[in-house]
mmCIF file of C-alpha atoms in Angstrom:
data_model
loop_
_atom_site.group_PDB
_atom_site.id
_atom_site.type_symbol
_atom_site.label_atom_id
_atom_site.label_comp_id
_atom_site.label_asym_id
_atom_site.label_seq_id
_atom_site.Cartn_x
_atom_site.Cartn_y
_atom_site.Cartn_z
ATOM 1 C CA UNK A 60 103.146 124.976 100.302
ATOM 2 C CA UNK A 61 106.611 123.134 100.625
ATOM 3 C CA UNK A 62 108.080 126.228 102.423
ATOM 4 C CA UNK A 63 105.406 125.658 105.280
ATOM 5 C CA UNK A 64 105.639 121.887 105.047
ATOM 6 C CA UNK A 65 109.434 122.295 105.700
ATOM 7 C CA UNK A 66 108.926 125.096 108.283
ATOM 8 C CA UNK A 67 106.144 122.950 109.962
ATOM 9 C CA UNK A 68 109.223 119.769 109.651
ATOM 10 C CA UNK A 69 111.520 122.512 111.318
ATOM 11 C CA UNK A 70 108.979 122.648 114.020
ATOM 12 C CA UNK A 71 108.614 119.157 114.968
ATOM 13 C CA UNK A 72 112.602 118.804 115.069
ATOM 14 C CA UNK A 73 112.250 121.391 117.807
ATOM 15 C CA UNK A 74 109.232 119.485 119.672
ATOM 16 C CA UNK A 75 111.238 116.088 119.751
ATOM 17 C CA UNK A 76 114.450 117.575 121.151
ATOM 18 C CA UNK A 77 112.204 119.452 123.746
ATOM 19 C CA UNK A 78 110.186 116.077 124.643
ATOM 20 C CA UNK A 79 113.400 114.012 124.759
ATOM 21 C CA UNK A 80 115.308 116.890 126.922
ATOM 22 C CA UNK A 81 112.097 116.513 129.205
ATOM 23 C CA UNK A 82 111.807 120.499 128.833
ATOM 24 C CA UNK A 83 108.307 119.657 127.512
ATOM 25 C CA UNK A 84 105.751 118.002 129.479
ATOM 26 C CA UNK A 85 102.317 118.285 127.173
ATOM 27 C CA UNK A 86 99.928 115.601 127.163
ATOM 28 C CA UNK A 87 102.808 113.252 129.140
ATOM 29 C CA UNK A 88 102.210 111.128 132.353
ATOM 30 C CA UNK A 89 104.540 113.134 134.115
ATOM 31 C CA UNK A 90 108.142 114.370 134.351
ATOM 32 C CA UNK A 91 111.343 112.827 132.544
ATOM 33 C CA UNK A 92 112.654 112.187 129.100
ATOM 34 C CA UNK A 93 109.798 111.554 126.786
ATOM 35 C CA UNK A 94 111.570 109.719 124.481
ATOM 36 C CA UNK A 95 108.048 107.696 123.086
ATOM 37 C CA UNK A 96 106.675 111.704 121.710
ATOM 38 C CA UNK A 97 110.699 112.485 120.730
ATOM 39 C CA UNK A 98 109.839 109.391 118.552
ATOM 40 C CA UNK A 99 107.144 110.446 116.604
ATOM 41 C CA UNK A 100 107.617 114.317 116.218
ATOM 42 C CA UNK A 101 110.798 112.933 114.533
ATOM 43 C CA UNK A 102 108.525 110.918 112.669
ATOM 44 C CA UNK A 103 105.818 113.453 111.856
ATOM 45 C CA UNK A 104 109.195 115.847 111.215
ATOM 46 C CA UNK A 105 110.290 113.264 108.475
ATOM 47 C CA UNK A 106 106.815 113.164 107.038
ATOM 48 C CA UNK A 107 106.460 116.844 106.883
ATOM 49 C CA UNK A 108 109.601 116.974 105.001
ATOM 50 C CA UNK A 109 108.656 114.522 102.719
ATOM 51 C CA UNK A 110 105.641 115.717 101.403
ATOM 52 C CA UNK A 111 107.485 119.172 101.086
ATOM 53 C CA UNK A 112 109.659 117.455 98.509
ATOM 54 C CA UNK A 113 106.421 116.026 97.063
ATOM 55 C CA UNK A 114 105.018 119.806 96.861
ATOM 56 C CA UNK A 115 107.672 121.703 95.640
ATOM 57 C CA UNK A 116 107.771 122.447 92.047
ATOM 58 C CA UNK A 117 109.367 119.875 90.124
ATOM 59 C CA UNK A 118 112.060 120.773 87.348
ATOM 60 C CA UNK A 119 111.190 119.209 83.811
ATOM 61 C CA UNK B 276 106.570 83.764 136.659
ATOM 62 C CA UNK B 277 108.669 80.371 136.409
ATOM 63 C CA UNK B 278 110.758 79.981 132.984
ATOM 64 C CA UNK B 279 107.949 77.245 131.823
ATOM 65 C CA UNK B 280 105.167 80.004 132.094
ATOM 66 C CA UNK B 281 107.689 82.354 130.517
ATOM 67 C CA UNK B 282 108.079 79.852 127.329
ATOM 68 C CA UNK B 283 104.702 79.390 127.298
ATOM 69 C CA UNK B 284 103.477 83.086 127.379
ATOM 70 C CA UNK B 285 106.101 83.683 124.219
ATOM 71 C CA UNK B 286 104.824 80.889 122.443
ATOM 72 C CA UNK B 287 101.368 82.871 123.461
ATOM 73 C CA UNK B 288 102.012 85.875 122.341
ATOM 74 C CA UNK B 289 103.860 84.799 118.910
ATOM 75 C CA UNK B 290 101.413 82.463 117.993
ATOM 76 C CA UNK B 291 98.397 84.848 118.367
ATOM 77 C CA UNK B 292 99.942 88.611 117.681
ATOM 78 C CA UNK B 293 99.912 88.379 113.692
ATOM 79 C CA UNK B 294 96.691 85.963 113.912
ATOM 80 C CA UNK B 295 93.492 87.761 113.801
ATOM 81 C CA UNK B 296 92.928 86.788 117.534
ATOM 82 C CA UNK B 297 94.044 89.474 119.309
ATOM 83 C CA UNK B 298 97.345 88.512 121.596
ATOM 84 C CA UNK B 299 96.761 91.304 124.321
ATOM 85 C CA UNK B 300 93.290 89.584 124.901
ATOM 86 C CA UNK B 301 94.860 86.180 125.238
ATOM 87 C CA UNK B 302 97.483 87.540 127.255
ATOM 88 C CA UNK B 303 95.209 88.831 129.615
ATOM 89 C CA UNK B 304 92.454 85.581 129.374
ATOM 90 C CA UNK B 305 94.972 82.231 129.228
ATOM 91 C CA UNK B 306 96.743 83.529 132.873
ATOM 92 C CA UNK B 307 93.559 84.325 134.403
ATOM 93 C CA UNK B 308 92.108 80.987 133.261
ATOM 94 C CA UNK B 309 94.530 78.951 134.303
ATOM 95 C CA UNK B 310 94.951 80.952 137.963
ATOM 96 C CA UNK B 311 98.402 81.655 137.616
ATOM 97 C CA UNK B 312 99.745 84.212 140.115
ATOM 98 C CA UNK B 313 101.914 86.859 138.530
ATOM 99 C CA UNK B 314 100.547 89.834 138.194
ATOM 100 C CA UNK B 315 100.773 91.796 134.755
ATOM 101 C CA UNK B 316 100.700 94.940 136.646
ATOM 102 C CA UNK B 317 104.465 93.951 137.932
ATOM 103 C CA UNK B 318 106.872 96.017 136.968
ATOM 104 C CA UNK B 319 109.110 93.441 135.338
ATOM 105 C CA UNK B 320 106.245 92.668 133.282
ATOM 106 C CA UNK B 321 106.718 95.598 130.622
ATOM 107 C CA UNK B 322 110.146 94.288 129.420
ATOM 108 C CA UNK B 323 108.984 90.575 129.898
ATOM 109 C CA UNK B 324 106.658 92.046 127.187
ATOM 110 C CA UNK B 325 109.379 94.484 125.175
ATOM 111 C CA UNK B 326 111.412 90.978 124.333
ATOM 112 C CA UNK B 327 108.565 89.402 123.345
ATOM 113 C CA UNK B 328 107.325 92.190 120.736
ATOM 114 C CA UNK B 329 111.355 92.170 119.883
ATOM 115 C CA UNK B 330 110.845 88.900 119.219
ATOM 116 C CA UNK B 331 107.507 88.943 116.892
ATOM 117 C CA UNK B 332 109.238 91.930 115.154
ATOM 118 C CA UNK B 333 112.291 90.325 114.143
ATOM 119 C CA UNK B 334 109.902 87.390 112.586
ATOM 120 C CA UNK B 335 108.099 90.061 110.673
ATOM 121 C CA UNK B 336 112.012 91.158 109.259
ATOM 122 C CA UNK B 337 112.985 87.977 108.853
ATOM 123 C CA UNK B 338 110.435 87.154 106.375
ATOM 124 C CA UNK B 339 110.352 90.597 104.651
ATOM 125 C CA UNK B 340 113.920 91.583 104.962
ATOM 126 C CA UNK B 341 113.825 92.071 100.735
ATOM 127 C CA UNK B 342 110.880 93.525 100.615
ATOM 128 C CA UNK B 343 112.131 96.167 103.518
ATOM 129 C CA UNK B 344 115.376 96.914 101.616
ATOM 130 C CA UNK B 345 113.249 97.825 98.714
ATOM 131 C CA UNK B 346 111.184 99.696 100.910
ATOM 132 C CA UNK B 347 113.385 101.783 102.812
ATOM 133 C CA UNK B 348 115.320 102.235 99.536
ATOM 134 C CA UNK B 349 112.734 102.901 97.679
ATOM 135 C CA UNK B 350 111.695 105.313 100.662
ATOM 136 C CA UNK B 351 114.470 107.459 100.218
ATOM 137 C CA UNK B 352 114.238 107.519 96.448
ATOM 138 C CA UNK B 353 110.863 109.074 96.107
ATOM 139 C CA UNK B 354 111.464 111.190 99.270
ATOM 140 C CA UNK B 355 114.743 112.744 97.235
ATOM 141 C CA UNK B 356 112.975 113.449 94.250
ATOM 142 C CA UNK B 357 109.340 114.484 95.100
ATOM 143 C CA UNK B 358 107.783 111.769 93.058
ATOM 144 C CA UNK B 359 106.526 107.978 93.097
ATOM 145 C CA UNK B 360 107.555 105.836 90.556
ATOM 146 C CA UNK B 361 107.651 102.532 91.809
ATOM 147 C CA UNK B 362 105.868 99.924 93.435
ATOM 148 C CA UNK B 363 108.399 99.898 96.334
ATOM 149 C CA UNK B 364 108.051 103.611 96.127
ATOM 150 C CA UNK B 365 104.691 103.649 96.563
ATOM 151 C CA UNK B 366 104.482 101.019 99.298
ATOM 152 C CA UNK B 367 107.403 102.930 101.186
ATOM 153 C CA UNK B 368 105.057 105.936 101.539
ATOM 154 C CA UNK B 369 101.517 104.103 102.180
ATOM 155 C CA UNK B 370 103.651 102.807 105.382
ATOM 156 C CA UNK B 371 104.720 106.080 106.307
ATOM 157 C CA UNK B 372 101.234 107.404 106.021
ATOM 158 C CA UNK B 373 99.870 104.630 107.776
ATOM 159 C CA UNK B 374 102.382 104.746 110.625
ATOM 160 C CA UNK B 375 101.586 108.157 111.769
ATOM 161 C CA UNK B 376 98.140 107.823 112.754
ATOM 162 C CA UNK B 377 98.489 104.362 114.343
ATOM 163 C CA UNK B 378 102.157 105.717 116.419
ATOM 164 C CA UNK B 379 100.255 109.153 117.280
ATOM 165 C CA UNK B 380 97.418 107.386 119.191
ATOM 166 C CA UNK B 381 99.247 104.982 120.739
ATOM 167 C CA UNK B 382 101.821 107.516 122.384
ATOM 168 C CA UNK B 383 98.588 109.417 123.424
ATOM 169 C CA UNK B 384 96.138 106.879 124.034
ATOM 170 C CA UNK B 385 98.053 103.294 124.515
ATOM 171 C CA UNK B 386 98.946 103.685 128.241
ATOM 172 C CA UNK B 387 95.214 104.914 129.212
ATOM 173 C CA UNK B 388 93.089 102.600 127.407
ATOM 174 C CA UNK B 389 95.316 99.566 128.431
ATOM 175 C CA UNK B 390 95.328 101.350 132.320
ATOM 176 C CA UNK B 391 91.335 101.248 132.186
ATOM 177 C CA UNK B 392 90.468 97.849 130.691
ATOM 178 C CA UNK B 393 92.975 95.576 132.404
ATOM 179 C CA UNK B 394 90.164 92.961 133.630
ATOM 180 C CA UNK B 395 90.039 89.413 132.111
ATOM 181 C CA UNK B 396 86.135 89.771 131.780
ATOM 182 C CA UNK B 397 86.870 93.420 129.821
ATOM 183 C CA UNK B 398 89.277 91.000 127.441
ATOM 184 C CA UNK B 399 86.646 88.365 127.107
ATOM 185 C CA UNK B 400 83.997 90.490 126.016
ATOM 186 C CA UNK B 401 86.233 92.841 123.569
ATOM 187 C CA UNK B 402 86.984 88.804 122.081
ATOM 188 C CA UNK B 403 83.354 88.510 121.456
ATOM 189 C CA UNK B 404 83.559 92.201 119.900
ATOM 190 C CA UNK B 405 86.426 91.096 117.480
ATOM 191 C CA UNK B 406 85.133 87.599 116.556
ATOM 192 C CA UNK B 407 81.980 89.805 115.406
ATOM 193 C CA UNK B 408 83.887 92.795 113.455
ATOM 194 C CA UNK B 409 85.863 89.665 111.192
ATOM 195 C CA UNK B 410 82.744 88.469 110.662
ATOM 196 C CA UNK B 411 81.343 91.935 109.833
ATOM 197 C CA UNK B 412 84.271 92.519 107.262
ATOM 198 C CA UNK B 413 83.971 89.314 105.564
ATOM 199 C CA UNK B 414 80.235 90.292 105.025
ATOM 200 C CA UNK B 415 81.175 93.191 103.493
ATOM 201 C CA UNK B 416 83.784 91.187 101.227
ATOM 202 C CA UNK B 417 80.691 88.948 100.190
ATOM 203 C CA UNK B 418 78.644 91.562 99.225
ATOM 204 C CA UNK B 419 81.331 93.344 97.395
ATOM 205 C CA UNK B 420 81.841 90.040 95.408
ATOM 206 C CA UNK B 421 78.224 89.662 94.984
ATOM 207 C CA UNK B 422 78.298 93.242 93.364
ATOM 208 C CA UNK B 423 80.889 92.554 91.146
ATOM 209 C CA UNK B 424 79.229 89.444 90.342
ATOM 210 C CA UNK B 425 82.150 86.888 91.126
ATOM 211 C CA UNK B 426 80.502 85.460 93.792
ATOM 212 C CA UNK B 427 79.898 82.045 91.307
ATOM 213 C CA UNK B 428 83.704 81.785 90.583
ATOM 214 C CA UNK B 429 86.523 79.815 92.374
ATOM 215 C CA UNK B 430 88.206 81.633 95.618
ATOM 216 C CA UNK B 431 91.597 82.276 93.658
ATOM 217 C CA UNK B 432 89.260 83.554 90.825
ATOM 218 C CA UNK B 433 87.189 86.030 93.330
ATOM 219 C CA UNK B 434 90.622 87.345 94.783
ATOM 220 C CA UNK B 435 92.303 87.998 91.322
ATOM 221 C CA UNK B 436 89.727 90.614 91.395
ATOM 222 C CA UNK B 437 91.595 92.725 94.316
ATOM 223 C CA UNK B 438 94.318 94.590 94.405
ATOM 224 C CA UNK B 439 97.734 94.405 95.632
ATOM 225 C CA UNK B 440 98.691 96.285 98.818
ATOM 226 C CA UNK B 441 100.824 98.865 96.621
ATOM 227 C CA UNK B 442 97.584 99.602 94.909
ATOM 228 C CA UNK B 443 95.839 100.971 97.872
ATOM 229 C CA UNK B 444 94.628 104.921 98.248
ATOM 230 C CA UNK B 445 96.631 107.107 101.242
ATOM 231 C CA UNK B 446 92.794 107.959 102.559
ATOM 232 C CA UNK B 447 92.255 104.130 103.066
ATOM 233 C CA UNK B 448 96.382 103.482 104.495
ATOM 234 C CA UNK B 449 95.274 105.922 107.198
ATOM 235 C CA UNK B 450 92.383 104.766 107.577
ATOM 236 C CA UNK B 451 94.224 101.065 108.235
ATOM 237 C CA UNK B 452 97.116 102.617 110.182
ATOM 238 C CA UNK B 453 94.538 104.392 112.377
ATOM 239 C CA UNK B 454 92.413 101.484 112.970
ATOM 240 C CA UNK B 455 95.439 99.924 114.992
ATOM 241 C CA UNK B 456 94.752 102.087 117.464
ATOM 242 C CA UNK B 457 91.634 99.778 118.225
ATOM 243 C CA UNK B 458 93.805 97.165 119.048
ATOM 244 C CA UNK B 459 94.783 98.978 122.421
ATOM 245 C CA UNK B 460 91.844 97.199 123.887
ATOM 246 C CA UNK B 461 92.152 93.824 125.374
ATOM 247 C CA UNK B 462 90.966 91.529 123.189
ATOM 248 C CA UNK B 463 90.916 93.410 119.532
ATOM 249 C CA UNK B 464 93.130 91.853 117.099
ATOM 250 C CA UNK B 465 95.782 94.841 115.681
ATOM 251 C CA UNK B 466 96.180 92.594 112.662
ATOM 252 C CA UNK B 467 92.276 91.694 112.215
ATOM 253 C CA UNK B 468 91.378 95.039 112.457
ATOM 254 C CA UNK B 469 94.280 96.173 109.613
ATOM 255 C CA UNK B 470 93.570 93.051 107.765
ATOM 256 C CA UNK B 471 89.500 93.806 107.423
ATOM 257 C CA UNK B 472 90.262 97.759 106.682
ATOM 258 C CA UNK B 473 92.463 96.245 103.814
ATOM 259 C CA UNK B 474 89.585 93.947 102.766
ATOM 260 C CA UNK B 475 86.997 97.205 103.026
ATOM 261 C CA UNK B 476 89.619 98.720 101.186
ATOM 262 C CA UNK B 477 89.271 96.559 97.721
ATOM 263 C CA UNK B 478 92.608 94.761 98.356
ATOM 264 C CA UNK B 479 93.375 90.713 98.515
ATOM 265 C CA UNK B 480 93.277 88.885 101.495
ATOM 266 C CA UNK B 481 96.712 88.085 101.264
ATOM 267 C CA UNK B 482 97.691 91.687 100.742
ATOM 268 C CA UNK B 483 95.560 92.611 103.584
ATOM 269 C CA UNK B 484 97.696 90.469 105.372
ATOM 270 C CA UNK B 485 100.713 91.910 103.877
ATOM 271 C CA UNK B 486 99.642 94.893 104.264
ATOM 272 C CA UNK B 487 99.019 94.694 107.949
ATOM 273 C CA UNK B 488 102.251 92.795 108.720
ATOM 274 C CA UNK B 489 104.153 95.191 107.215
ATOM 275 C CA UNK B 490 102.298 97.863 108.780
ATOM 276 C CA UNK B 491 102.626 96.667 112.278
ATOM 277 C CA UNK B 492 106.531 95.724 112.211
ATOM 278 C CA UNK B 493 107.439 99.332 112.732
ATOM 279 C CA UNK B 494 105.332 100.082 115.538
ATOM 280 C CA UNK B 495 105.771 97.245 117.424
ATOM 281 C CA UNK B 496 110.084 97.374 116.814
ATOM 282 C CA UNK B 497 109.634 101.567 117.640
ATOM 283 C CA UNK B 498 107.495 100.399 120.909
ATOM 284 C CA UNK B 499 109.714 97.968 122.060
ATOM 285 C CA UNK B 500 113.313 99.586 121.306
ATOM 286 C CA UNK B 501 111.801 102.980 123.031
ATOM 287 C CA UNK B 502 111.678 100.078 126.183
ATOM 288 C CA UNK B 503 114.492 98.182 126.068
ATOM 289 C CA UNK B 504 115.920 100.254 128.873
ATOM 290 C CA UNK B 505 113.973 98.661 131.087
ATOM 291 C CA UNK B 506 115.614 95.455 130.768
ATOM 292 C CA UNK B 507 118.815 96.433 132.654
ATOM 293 C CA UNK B 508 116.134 97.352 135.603
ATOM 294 C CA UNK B 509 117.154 95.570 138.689
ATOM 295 C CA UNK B 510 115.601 91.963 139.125
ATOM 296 C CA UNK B 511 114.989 91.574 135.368
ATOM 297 C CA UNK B 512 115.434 87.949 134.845
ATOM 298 C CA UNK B 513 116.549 88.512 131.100
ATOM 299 C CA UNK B 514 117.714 84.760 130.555
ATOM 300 C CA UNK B 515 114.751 83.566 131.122
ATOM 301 C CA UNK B 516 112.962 86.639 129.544
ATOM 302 C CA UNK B 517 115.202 86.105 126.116
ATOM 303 C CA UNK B 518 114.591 82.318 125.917
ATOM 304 C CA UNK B 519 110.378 83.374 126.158
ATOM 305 C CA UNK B 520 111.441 86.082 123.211
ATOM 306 C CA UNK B 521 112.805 83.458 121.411
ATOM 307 C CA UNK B 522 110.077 81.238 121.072
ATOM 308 C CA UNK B 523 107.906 84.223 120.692
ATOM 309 C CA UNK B 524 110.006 84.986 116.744
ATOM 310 C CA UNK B 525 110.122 81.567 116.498
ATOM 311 C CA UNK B 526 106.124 81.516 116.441
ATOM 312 C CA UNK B 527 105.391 84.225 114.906
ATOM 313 C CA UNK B 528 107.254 83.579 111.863
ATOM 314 C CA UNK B 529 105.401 79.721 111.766
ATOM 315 C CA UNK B 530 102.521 82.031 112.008
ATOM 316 C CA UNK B 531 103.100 84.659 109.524
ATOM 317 C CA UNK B 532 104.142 81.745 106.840
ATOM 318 C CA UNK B 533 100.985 79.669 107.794
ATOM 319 C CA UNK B 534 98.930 82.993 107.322
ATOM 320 C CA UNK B 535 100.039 84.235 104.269
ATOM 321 C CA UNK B 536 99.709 80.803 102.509
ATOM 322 C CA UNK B 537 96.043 80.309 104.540
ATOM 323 C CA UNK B 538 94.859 84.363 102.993
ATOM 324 C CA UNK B 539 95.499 83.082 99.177
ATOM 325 C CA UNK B 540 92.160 81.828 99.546
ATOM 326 C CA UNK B 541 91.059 81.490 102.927
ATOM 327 C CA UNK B 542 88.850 83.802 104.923
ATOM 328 C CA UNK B 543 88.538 85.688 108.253
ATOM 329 C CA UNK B 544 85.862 83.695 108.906
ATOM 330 C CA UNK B 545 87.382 80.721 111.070
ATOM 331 C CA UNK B 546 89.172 83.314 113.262
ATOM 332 C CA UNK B 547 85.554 85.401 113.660
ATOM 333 C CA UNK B 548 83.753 83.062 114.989
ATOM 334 C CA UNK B 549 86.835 80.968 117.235
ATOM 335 C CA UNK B 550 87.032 85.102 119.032
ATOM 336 C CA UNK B 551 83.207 84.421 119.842
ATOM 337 C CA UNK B 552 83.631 81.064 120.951
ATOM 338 C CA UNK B 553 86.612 81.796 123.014
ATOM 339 C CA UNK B 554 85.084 85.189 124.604
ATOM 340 C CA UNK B 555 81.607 83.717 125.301
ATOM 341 C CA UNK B 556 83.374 80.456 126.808
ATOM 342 C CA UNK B 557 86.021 82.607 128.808
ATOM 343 C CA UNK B 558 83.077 84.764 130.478
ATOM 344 C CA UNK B 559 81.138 81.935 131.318
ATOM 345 C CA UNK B 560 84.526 79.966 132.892
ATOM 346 C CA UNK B 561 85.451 83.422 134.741
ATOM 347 C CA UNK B 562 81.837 83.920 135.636
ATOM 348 C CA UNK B 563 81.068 80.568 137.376
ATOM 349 C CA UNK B 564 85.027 80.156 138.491
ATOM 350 C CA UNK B 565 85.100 76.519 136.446
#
């Protein structure tokens, strides 16, 4: 479970520096940097890594 | 738009973005009503309206700048170790939960909502809708008290009974954060909409309030730091802009204070039925040109 949280946080790194590049368009209003969805895949990146540090097995 | 409508639209906007009056609505209604020209579909608008969130946002810091050090320490903390401990903790990670939704939809869904109701009698009538979902929540409130059968005792009695925002669930945060997303349309309050979920949601009004303040000071910085480019756009008349920004902190912080001492026992009430009033009487003045 925390691998794929972290994977998935891996993932959304990627998706930010694609939006921000401009490389990726997806559900945009057009060309350019998309730095308002860098934003928030940074965000949901953060998250994901969080709650992998919530999930992974905690030494007493 | 002359530096006195300027000043006056950031004394707008402060005074009604963290009231339960919805400031987009008002920004849309009070220019219509009083026939002034500019058009929000200008392009210096946006920043006009970046400064101005700037503005409110730095109120929102202002007041909670201990409670945010606590927060974002207390942020790191639990995100280091993989475990909450603290109240700070906790609150840190309700307002990352509650972010997401509420920052998802409005990078997906701000622009086109805005895009399709942009009409002053759209804002009027979405007034009427918000006047009627405080009233709505505070219903719900009054039947909660009746269940719990404190509906005989004093107001600072009944509200003992609620919780503090830390005490929330993450289902319910979401839930709140979400909700924001409502406030996209002209004329639904962002914080009455966060403030009821927090009342459906068991908690005080004045950690409703909290709650929602706290909640919305990260989206609306994020949103209008992700614009500030703008500003340096040619023909950006920033003096004037940043003096309208100004007043904009300056009343949303009167605000904020006046609101959080008004929720230890006050209701939503007065603000339900003044977003009737004020929708009902702006259709009929936009309907008959008054």
């Amino acid at each position: 479970m925390a691998v794929g949280l972290g994977v998935l946080g891996v993932i959304f790194i990627v998706l930010a520096v694609l939006y921000a590049l401009g490389v990726l368009q997806l559900f945009t209003s057009g060309p350019g940097n998309h730095y308002k969805h860098a934003i928030l895949l940074v965000v949901l990146a953060v998250a994901s890594f969080v709650a992998a540090s919530f999930a992974r097995p905690k030494t007493a | 738009m002359s530096l006195w409508q300027a000043l006056f639209m950031g004394l707008l906007q402060g005074a009604s973005e963290l009231f339960p009056v919805s400031s987009l609505g008002h920004a849309v209604l009070v220019p219509s009503l009083l026939r002034w020209s500019f058009k929000q579909t200008d392009p210096s608008f946006v920043p006009f309206l970046v400064l101005l969130h700037l503005g409110t946002a730095t109120a929102l810091l202002v007041i909670y700048r201990h409670e945010w050090v606590a927060i974002i320490r207390g942020f790191f903390t639990a995100a280091v170790r993989g475990e909450m401990r603290t109240d700070s903790e906790r609150l840190a990670m309700l307002l990352l939960v509650g972010t997401i939704p509420a920052a998802t939809l409005g990078v997906f869904l701000e622009n086109r909502i805005k895009s399709l109701f942009t009409s002053p009698y759209e804002a009027a009538a979405f007034l009427v809708v918000n006047g009627v979902l405080m009233l709505g929540f505070e219903q719900l409130r009054r039947r909660t008290e009746r269940r719990a059968a404190v509906a005989s005792e004093s107001r600072d009695e009944q509200e003992s009974h609620f919780a503090q925002a830390e005490r929330i669930s993450f289902r319910a945060a979401a839930l709140v954060g979400a909700c924001q997303a409502l406030a996209f349309f002209p004329g639904i309050s962002r914080s009455g909409i966060t403030i009821g979920g927090g009342l459906i949601a068991g908690l005080r009004h004045q950690e409703a309030a909290r709650f929602s303040f706290l909640l919305a000071t990260p989206v609306i910085l994020g949103a209008g730091v992700v614009e500030v480019p703008q500003l340096f756009a040619n023909g950006v008349p920033v003096g004037e802009y940043l003096a309208a920004a100004v007043l904009s902190g300056v009343a949303a912080y009167a605000s904020a204070r006046f609101l959080l001492r008004y929720f230890r026992s006050g209701r939503l009430d007065p603000y339900g039925w003044y977003c009737v009033a004020a929708g009902l009487a702006s259709l009929a003045l936009l309907r008959f040109s008054l």
